[in-house]
Each structure stands twice: as structure tokens, then as C-alpha cells.
Tab-separated table of C-alpha atoms in Angstrom:
chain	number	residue	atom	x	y	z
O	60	UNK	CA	199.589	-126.264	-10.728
O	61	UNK	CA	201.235	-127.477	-13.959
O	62	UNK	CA	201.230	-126.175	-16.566
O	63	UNK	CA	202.450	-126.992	-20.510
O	64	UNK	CA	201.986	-125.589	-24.256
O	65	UNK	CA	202.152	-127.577	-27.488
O	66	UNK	CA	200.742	-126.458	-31.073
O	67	UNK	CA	198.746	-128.343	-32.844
O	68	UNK	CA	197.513	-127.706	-36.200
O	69	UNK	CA	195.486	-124.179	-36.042
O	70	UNK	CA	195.851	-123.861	-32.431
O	71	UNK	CA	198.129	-124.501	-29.371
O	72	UNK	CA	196.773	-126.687	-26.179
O	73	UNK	CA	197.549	-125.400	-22.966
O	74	UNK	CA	197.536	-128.484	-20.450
O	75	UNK	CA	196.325	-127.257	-17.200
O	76	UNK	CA	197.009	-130.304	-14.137
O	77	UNK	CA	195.737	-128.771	-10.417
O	78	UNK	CA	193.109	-126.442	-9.060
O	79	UNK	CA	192.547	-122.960	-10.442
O	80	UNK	CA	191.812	-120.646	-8.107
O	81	UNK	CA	193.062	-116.724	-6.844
O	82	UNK	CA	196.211	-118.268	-5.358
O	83	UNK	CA	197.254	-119.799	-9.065
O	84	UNK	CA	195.172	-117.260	-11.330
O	85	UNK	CA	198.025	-114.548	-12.067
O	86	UNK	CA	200.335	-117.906	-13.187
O	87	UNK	CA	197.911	-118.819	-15.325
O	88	UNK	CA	197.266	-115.327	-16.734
O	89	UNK	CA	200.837	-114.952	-17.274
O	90	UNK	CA	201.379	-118.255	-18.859
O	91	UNK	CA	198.754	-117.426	-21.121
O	92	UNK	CA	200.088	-113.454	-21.708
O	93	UNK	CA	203.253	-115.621	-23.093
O	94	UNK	CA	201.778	-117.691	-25.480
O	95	UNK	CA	199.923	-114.991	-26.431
O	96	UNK	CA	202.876	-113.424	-28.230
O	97	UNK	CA	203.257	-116.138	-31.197
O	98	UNK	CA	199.647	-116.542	-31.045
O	99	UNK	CA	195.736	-116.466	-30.609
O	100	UNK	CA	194.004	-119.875	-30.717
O	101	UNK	CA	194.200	-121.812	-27.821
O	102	UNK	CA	192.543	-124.814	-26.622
O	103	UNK	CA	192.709	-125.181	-22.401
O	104	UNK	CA	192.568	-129.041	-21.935
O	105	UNK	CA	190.889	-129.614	-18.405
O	106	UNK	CA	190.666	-132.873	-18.109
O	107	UNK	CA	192.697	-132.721	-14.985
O	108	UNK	CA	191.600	-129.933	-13.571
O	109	UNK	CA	189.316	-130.756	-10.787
O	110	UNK	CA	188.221	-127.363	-9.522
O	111	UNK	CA	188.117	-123.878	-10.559
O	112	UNK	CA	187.112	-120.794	-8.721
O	113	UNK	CA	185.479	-117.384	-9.414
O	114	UNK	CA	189.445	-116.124	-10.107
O	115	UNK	CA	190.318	-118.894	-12.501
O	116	UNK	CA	187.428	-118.380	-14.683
O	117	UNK	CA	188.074	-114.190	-14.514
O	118	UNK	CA	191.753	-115.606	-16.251
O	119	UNK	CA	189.702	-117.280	-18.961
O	120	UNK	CA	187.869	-114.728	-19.271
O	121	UNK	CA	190.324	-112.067	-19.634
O	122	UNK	CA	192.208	-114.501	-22.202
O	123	UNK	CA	189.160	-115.015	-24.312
O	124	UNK	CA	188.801	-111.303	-24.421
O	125	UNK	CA	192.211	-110.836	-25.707
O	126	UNK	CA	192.593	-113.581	-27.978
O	127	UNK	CA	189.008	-112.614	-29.638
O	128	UNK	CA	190.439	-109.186	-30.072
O	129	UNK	CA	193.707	-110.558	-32.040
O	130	UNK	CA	191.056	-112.594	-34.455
O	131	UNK	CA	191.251	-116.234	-32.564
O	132	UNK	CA	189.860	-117.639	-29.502
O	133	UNK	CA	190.121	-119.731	-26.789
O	134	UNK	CA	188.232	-123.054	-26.076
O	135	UNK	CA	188.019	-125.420	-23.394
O	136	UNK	CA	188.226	-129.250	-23.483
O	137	UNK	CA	187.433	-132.142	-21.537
O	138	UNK	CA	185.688	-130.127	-18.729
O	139	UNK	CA	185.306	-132.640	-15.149
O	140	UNK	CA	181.635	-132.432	-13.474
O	141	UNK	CA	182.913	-130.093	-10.727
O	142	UNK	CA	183.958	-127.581	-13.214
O	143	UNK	CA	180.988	-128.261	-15.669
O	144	UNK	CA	178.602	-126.944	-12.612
O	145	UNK	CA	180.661	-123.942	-11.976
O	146	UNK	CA	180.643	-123.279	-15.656
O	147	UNK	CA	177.219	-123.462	-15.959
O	148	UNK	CA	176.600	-121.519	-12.716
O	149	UNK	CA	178.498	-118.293	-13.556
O	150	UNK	CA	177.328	-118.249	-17.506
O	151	UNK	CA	180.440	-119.046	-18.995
O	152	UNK	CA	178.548	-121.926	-20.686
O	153	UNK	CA	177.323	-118.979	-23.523
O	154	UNK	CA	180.737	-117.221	-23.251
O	155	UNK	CA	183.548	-119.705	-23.974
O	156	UNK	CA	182.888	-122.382	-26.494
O	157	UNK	CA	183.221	-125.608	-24.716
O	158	UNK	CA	184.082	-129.281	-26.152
O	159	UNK	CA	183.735	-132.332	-24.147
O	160	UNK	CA	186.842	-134.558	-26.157
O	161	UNK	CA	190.338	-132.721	-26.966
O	162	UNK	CA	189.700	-133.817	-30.294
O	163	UNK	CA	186.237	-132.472	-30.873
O	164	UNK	CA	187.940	-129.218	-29.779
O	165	UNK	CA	191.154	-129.481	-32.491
O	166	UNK	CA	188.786	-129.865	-34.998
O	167	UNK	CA	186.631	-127.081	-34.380
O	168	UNK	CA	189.582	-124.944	-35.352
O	169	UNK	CA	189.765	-126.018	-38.808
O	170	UNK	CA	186.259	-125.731	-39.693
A	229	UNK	CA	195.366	-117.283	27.410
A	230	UNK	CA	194.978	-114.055	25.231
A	231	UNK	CA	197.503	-113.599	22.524
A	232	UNK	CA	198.451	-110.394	20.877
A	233	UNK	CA	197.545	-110.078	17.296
A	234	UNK	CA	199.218	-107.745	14.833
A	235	UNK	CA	197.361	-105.959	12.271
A	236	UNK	CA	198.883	-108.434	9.337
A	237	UNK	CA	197.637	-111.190	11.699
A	238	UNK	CA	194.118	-109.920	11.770
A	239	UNK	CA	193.064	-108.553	8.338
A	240	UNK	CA	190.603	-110.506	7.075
A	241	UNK	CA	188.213	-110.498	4.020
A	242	UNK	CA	185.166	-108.427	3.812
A	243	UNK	CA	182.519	-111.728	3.552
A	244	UNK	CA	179.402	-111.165	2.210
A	245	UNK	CA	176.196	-113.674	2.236
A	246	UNK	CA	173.680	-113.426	-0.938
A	247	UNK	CA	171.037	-115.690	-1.183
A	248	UNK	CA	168.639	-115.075	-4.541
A	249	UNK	CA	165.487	-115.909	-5.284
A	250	UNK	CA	164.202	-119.485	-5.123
A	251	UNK	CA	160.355	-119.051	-2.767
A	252	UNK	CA	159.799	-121.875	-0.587
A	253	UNK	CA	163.440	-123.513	-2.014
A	254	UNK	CA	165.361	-120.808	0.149
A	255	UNK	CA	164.682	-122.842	3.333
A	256	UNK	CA	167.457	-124.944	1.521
A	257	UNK	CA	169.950	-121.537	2.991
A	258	UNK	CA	169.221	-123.295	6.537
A	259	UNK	CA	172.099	-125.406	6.158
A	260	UNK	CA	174.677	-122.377	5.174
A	261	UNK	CA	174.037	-120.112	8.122
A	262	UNK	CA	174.628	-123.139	10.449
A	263	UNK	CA	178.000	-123.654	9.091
A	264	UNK	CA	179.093	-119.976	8.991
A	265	UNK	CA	177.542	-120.149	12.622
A	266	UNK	CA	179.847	-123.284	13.040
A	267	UNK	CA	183.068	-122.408	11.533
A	268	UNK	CA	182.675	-118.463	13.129
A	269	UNK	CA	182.881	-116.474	9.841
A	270	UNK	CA	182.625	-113.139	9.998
A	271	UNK	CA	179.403	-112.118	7.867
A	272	UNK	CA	179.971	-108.392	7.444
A	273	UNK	CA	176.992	-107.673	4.747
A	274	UNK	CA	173.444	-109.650	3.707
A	275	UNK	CA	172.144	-109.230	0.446
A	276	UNK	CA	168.204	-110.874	0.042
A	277	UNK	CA	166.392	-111.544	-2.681
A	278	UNK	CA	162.981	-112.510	-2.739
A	279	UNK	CA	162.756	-116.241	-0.684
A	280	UNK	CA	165.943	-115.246	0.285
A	281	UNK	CA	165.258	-112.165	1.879
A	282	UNK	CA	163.290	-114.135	4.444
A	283	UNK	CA	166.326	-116.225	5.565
A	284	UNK	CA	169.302	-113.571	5.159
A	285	UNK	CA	166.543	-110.990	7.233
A	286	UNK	CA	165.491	-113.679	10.291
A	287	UNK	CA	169.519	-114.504	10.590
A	288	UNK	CA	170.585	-110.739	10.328
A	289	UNK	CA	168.077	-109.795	13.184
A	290	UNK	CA	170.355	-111.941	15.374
A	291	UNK	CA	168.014	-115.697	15.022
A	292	UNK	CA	170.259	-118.493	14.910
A	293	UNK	CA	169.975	-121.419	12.014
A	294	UNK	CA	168.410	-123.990	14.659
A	295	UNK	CA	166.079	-120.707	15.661
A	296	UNK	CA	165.310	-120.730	11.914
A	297	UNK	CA	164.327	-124.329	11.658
A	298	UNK	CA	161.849	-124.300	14.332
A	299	UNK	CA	160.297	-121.159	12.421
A	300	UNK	CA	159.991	-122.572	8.912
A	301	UNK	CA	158.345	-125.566	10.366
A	302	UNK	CA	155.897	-123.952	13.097
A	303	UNK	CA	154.983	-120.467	11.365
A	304	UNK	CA	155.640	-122.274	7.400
A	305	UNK	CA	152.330	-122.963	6.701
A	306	UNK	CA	149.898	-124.131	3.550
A	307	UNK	CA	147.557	-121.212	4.683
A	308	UNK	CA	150.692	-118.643	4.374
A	309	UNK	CA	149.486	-118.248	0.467
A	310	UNK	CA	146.003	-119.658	0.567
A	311	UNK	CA	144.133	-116.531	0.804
A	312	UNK	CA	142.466	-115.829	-2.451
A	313	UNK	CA	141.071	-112.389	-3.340
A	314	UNK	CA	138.145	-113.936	-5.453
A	315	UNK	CA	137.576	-110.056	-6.914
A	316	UNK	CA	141.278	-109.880	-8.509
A	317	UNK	CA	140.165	-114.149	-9.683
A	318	UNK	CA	136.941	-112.961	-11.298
A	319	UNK	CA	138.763	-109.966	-12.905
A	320	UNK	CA	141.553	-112.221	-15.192
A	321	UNK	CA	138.221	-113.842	-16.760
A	322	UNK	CA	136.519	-110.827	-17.138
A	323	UNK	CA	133.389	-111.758	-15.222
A	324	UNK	CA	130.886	-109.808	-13.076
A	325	UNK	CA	132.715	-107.876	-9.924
A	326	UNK	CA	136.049	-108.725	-10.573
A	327	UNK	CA	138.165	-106.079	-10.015
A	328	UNK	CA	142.368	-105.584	-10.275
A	329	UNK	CA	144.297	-102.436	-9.562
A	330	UNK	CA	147.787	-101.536	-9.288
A	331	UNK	CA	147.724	-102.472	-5.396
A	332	UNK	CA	145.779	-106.151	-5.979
A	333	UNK	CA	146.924	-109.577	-6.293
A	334	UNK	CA	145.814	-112.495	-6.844
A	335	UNK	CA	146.804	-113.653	-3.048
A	336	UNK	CA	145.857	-111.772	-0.319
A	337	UNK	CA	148.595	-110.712	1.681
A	338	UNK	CA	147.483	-110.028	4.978
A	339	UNK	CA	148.406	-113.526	6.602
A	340	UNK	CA	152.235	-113.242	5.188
A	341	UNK	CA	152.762	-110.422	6.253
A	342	UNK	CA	151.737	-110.752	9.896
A	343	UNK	CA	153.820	-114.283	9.642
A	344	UNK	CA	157.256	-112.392	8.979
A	345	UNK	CA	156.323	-109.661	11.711
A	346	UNK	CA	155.937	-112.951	13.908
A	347	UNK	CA	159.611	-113.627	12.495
A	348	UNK	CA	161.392	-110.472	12.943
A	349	UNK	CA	158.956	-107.612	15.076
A	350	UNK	CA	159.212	-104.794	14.238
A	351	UNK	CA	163.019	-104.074	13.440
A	352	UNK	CA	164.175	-102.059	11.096
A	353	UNK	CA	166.992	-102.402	8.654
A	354	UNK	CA	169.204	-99.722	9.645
A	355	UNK	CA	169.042	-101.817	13.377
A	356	UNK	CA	169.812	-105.098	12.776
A	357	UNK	CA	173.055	-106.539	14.476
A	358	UNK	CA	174.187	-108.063	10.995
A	359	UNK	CA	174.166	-105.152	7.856
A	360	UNK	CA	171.413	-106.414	5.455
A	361	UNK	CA	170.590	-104.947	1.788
A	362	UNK	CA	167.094	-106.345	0.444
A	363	UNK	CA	166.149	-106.478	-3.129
A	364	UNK	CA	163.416	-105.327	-4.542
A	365	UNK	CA	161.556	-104.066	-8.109
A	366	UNK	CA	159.847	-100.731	-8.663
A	367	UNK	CA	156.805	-101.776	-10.012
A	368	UNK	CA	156.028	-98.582	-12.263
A	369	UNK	CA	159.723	-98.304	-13.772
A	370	UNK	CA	161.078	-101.793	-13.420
A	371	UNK	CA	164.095	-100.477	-11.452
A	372	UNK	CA	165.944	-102.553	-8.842
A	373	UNK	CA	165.435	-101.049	-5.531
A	374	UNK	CA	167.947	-101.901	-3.033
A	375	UNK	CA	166.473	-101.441	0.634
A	376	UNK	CA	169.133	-100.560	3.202
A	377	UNK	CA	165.983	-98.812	5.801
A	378	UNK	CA	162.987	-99.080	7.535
A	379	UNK	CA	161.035	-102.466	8.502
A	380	UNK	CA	162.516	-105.026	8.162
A	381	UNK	CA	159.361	-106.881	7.512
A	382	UNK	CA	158.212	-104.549	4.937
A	383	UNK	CA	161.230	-105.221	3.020
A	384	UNK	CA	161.031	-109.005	3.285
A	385	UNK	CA	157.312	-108.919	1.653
A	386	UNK	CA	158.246	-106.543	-0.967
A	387	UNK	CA	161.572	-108.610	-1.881
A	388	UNK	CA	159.204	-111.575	-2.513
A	389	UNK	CA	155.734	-109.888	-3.402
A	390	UNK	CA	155.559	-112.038	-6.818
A	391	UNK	CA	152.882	-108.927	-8.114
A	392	UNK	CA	150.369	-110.021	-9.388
A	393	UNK	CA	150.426	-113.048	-7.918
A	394	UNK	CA	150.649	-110.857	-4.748
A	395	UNK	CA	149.820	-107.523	-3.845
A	396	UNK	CA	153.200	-105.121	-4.094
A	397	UNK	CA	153.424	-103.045	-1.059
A	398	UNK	CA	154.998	-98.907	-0.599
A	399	UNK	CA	157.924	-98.688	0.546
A	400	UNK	CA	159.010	-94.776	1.070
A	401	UNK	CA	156.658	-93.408	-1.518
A	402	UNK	CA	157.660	-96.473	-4.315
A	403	UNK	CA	155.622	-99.186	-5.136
A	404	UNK	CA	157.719	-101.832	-5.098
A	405	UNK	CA	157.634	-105.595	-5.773
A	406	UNK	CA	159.971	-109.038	-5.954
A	407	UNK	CA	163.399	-108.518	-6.940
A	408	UNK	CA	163.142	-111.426	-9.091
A	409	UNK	CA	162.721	-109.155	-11.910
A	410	UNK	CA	165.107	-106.780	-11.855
A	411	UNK	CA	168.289	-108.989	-10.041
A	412	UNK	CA	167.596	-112.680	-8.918
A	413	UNK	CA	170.638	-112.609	-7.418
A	414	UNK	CA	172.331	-109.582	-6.426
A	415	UNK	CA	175.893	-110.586	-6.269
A	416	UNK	CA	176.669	-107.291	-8.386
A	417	UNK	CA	175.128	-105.424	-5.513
A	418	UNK	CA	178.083	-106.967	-3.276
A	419	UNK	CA	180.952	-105.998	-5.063
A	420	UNK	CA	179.332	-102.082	-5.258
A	421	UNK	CA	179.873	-102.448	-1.290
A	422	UNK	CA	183.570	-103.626	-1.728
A	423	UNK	CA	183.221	-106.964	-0.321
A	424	UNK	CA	186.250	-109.769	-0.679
A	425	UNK	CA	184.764	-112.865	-0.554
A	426	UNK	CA	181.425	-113.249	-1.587
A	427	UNK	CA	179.430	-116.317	-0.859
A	428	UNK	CA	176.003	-116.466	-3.422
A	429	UNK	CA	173.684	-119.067	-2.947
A	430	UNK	CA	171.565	-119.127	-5.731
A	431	UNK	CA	168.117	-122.249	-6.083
A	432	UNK	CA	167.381	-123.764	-9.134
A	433	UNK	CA	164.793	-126.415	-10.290
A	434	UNK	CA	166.433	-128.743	-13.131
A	435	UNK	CA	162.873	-130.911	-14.309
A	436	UNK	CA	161.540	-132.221	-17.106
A	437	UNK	CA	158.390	-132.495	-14.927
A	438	UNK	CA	155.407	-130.849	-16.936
A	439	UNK	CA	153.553	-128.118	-14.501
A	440	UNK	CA	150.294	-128.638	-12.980
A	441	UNK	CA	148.354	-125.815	-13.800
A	442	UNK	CA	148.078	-122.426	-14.488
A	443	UNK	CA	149.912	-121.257	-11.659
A	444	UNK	CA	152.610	-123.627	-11.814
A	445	UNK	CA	153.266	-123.085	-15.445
A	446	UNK	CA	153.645	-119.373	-14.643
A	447	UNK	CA	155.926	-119.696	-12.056
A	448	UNK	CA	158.100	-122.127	-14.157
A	449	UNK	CA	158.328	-119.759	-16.942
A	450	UNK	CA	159.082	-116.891	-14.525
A	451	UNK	CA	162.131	-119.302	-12.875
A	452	UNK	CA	163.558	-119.960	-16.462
A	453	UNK	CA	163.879	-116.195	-17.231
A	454	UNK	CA	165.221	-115.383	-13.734
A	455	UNK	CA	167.781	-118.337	-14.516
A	456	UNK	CA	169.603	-116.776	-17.388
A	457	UNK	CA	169.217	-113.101	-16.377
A	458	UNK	CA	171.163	-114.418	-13.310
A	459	UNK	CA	173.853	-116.419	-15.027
A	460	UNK	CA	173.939	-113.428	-17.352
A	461	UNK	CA	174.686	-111.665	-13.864
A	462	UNK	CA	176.928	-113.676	-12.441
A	463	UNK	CA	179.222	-113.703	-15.544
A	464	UNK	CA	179.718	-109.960	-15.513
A	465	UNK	CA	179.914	-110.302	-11.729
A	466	UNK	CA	183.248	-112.479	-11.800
A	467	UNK	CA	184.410	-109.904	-14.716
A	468	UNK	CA	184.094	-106.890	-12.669
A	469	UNK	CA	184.812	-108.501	-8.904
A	470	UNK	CA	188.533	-108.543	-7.511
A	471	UNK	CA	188.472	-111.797	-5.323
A	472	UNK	CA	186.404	-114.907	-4.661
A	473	UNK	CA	182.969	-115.154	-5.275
A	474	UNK	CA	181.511	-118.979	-4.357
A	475	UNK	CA	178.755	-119.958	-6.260
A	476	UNK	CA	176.488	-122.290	-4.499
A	477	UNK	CA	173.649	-123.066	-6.754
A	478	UNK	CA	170.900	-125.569	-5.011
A	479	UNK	CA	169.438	-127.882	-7.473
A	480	UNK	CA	165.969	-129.501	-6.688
A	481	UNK	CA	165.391	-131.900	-9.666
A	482	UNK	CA	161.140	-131.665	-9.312
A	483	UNK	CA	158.966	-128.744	-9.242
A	484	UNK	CA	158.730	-126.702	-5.708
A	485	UNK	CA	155.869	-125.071	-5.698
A	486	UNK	CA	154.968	-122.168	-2.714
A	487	UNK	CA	152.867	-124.976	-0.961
A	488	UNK	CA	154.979	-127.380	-1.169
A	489	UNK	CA	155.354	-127.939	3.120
A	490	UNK	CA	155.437	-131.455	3.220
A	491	UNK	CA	159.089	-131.280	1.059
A	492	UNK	CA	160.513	-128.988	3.814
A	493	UNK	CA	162.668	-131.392	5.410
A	494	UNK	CA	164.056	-132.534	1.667
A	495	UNK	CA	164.786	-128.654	0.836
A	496	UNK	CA	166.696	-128.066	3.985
A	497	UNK	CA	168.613	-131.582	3.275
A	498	UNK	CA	169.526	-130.736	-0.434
A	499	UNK	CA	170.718	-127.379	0.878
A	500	UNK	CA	172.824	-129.075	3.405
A	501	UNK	CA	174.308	-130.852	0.753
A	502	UNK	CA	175.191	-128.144	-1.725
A	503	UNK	CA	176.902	-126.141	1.316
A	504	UNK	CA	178.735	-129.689	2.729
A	505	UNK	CA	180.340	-129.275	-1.045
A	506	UNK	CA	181.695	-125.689	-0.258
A	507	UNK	CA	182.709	-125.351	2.550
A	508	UNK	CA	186.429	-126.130	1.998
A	509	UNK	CA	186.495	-123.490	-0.641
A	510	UNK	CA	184.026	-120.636	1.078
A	511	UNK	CA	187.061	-121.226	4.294
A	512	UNK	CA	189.933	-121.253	1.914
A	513	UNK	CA	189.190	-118.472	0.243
A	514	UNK	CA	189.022	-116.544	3.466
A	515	UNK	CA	192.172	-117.900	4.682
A	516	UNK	CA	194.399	-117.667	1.333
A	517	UNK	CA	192.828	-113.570	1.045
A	518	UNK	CA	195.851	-111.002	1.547
């Protein structure tokens, strides 16, 4: 899995490039943990990330818990169809605001 | 030649096997039990639910999937949930002798239940080869009642009783009915019994089909409330779980209804589908667990 940072405007978009699943999770989580520390909005572009498993959504959801609680949030971007199911399976569709173009996502931050 | 295995080399996940709610559309399970069957996973707990009671309780009692096939399409039947009770009928009109109690439904229940005794004798729970956990609904409290004793059939019918539709049946002094109501899919029920990897198969209709009749629109409106109390579920399920929990949701894009036996060969194909796309995570998951 690779993964990079870069700030943009209100927010800073984590690139995610590989599968996310319990084997990955805690470098995720820890990535994340980092970022956290200069700050709270964060957009997770997914546009190549192909699958994600019960683990790598718990990491989202621990991350939107915690960047909620500093004030911000985390959204998600450019979801693939294998993820969108798994999304929509587990709920996460009415958890974690989700934007199908980077973009769309971005903007949403300076409304 | 026999090898000698250390204990590293032989801990394995706890796997558990939950299939929801879904009626007739849990035939579409089939297609799962012949691959755990085929790629010799360890099943160490069944959780049922409703329509998936039936399938998780035949397999537990030691039937294999090709054992289940033959069933659904010798003992599956249009007459399994054709037997009116015309005095429950007259009663939802209001007209002369109808009659409905707390023990009536509007389907009579006497030819289901001998059908699962035909599936699984008389076995109980506690018995079976496999562990199995069936849910069910107290029908005076609304609880979830998880059955881990006595017949096996008795459970199955209760799991599934869709009251009123059907008559709820007791069950150890509670009068219990489908566990549709209470938890569609009881993959919270798995992690209470510490289990690693969790496989939940879960059956969904996605239709813009308008229902045909009165029955049919009831049963749609029941499936679109069980939908979001179960991904309401499933979201605090991956909160509060420590591993892997594989989602296989089975989508039938037109209405299923109970009677719908001509369509069993489609349901068991669209469930072999749903588990072909799993099955390299349900076997990774097992083999990356430490």
C-alpha cells in the first residue's frame, strides 16, 4: 500500500494506492494518527483503491471519530464499484460523507 | 506422510457462518457451504436468521450442500405456504367468524413444519455436529431470542415464523417469532462468541418493480426496514469486532416472493456468484489471521 499527504485549501488529501485490509489497517491508522497532529479535515482519495475489508473501514471509522471530535472530518472521494458495495453493505454510506469526484469533495470543505 | 505441526503452525481463526434473513432468497447460501465444503474451512459456529436458519440448520445437522440442493428442490414446494386459515382471512375484514389470536396466522403452519422435520428429524440444537445459534423475536416484548437448545426444527420455524403472516410457535415458555425484527442479521451475535473471522451473508432485493398485492407490498415494506436496521448493524458490528468480518450481500434485482419455486435455480446461481466474488478474501483472511 502507498500512501501520500498533500493540503489543499481547507483540508489535506490522503492518496491511498492498494488494498485495505487487517494486514495494512494499523499503517493506515498510523499514517492518519500523524496527520492528525497539524490537522482535522481530510479527504481519503480512493480512486485506486480497489478493495477494502471489514479492518480498513474500522480505520476510517476510528479516524472519522477522531477528527469529528477535533471539529473537522473526514471524507472519501472517488470510491471504485467494489468498494461502493462494501460501503453500502456495512452502513458506512450514512456515516462518512462520500463524493464521487476529488473535486466535488475539496469543495465541500469550503461551503 | 504425516507431518508434525507446532502449535504456531496450527492456530487458526475462530470462523463463523451467518446467514440473515432473505425467505425463499436464502437458497442463494447453497453456493457458500459448497465452497467452505470445497476449500475445508473450519466452520466452528452457525448463526440463522429466519430463511437462513433453514440452510445454516440442514448444513449444521451434518447435510452436505449437494444434500441441500436435492432438498430445496424435492421438499421446496408452492404448497409449503399455501395453507390459508380462512378464520384469521375473515378476521382482518372484520366479517362473520373470523377469528385472530395471539397463536394465529394468516398461513397455517402445519405443512412447514412437518417439511423441516423431513429436513432435520428430530435433532436438537445442543446435538448437532456443527455449533448453531438461531435467531428469533419474542413476540410479547420484541426481544431477540437467541436459541442455542432444543429442536432443531422448532427453532428453524420460529426463526422464520413471519407472525402474522404465520403462526409464532413456544419455545421454552416464550412465544417467539422471526428474527427479522429484532436482528436480520446477527453478525453482533458472532463477535459476543469471540469469533475471528466472520463470514455474513446477508439477501437483498434492489427493484423498482411495483408489488403485486397486498401481501407482496407487505413483505417489501418489511425487507426495506430489515435493510437499514441491518446496515445500521453491521456498522456497529465492524466498530466493535477485532478481525475480519466478509460481507456477502446477495442482490436479486426483481421481487422474490415465498412462492417463487420456479426462480430456484436463478437464486442458487446469483448466490453462486456473490460467493465466486469472495472467496479469495473469506481464504485470505483466514490465512493472513495471527
Amino acid at each position: 500500500m502507498k500512501l501520500n499527504a498533500k493540503q489543499i485549501e481547507n483540508a489535506v488529501i490522503i492518496s491511498i494506492e492498494g488494498d485495505l485490509d487487517a494486514k495494512n489497517g494499523p499503517e493506515l491508522a498510523q499514517f492518519f494518527k500523524d496527520q492528525m497532529e497539524d490537522n482535522k479535515n481530510f479527504i481519503a482519495d480512493f480512486s485506486k483503491v480497489e478493495f477494502i475489508s471489514s479492518a480498513g473501514l474500522r480505520v476510517l471509522l476510528g479516524t472519522v471519530k477522531e477528527a469529528r471530535r477535533q471539529g473537522g472530518d473526514l471524507r472519501l472521494a472517488a470510491t471504485q464499484k467494489n468498494v461502493d458495495k462494501v460501503l453500502t453493505i456495512s452502513g458506512f454510506t450514512r456515516i462518512i460523507k462520500i463524493y464521487k469526484k476529488l473535486d466535488e469533495a475539496i469543495k465541500s470543505f469550503s461551503e | 506422510m504425516k507431518t508434525h505441526q507446532t502449535k504456531e503452525e496450527i492456530k487458526r481463526p475462530k470462523v463463523a457462518v451467518v446467514l440473515g434473513s432473505g425467505g425463499i432468497k436464502a437458497m442463494a447460501s447453497i453456493g457458500l457451504f459448497a465452497f467452505i465444503e470445497e476449500a475445508n474451512i473450519d466452520v466452528d459456529l452457525l448463526i440463522g436468521c429466519s430463511g437462513g436458519s433453514i440452510f445454516a440448520g440442514v448444513w449444521a445437522a451434518g447435510h452436505t450442500a449437494q444434500q441441500m440442493r436435492d432438498f430445496t428442490d424435492t421438499l421446496w414446494t408452492r404448497k409449503l405456504f399455501s395453507k390459508i386459515d380462512y378464520r384469521s382471512l375473515l378476521s382482518i375484514a372484520g366479517l362473520p367468524f373470523g377469528r385472530f389470536s395471539i397463536n394465529d396466522g394468516l398461513i397455517k403452519p402445519d405443512v412447514i413444519q412437518k417439511t423441516y422435520r423431513q429436513m432435520v428429524g428430530d435433532i436438537k440444537l445442543e446435538d448437532l455436529p456443527t455449533r448453531l445459534l438461531v435467531q428469533t423475536t419474542d413476540v410479547l416484548s420484541g426481544e431477540p431470542v437467541l436459541l442455542s437448545s432444543g429442536l432443531l426444527w422448532e427453532a428453524i420455524y420460529a426463526s422464520g415464523s413471519l407472525y402474522p403472516l404465520m403462526p409464532p410457535i413456544e419455545i421454552n415458555g416464550r412465544l417467539l417469532m422471526d428474527g427479522v425484527f429484532s436482528s436480520p442479521l446477527p453478525v453482533m451475535e458472532a463477535i459476543n462468541e469471540n469469533m475471528d473471522v466472520i463470514i455474513a451473508m446477508s439477501f437483498e432485493e434492489v427493484t423498482t418493480q411495483i408489488s403485486k398485492g397486498f401481501v407482496q407490498t407487505l413483505m417489501r415494506n418489511i425487507d426495506y426496514s430489515h435493510k437499514w436496521l441491518l446496515r445500521n448493524q453491521n456498522a456497529i458490528s465492524i466498530d466493535l469486532h477485532h478481525y475480519e468480518i466478509i460481507f456477502i450481500n446477495v442482490v436479486f434485482d426483481r421481487v422474490v416472493g415465498l412462492r417463487s419455486i420456479h426462480r430456484i435455480p436463478e437464486i442458487r446461481k446469483i448466490g453462486d456468484d456473490a460467493v465466486q466474488e469472495k472467496k479469495e478474501e473469506i481464504l485470505a483472511a483466514i490465512e493472513n489471521f495471527r
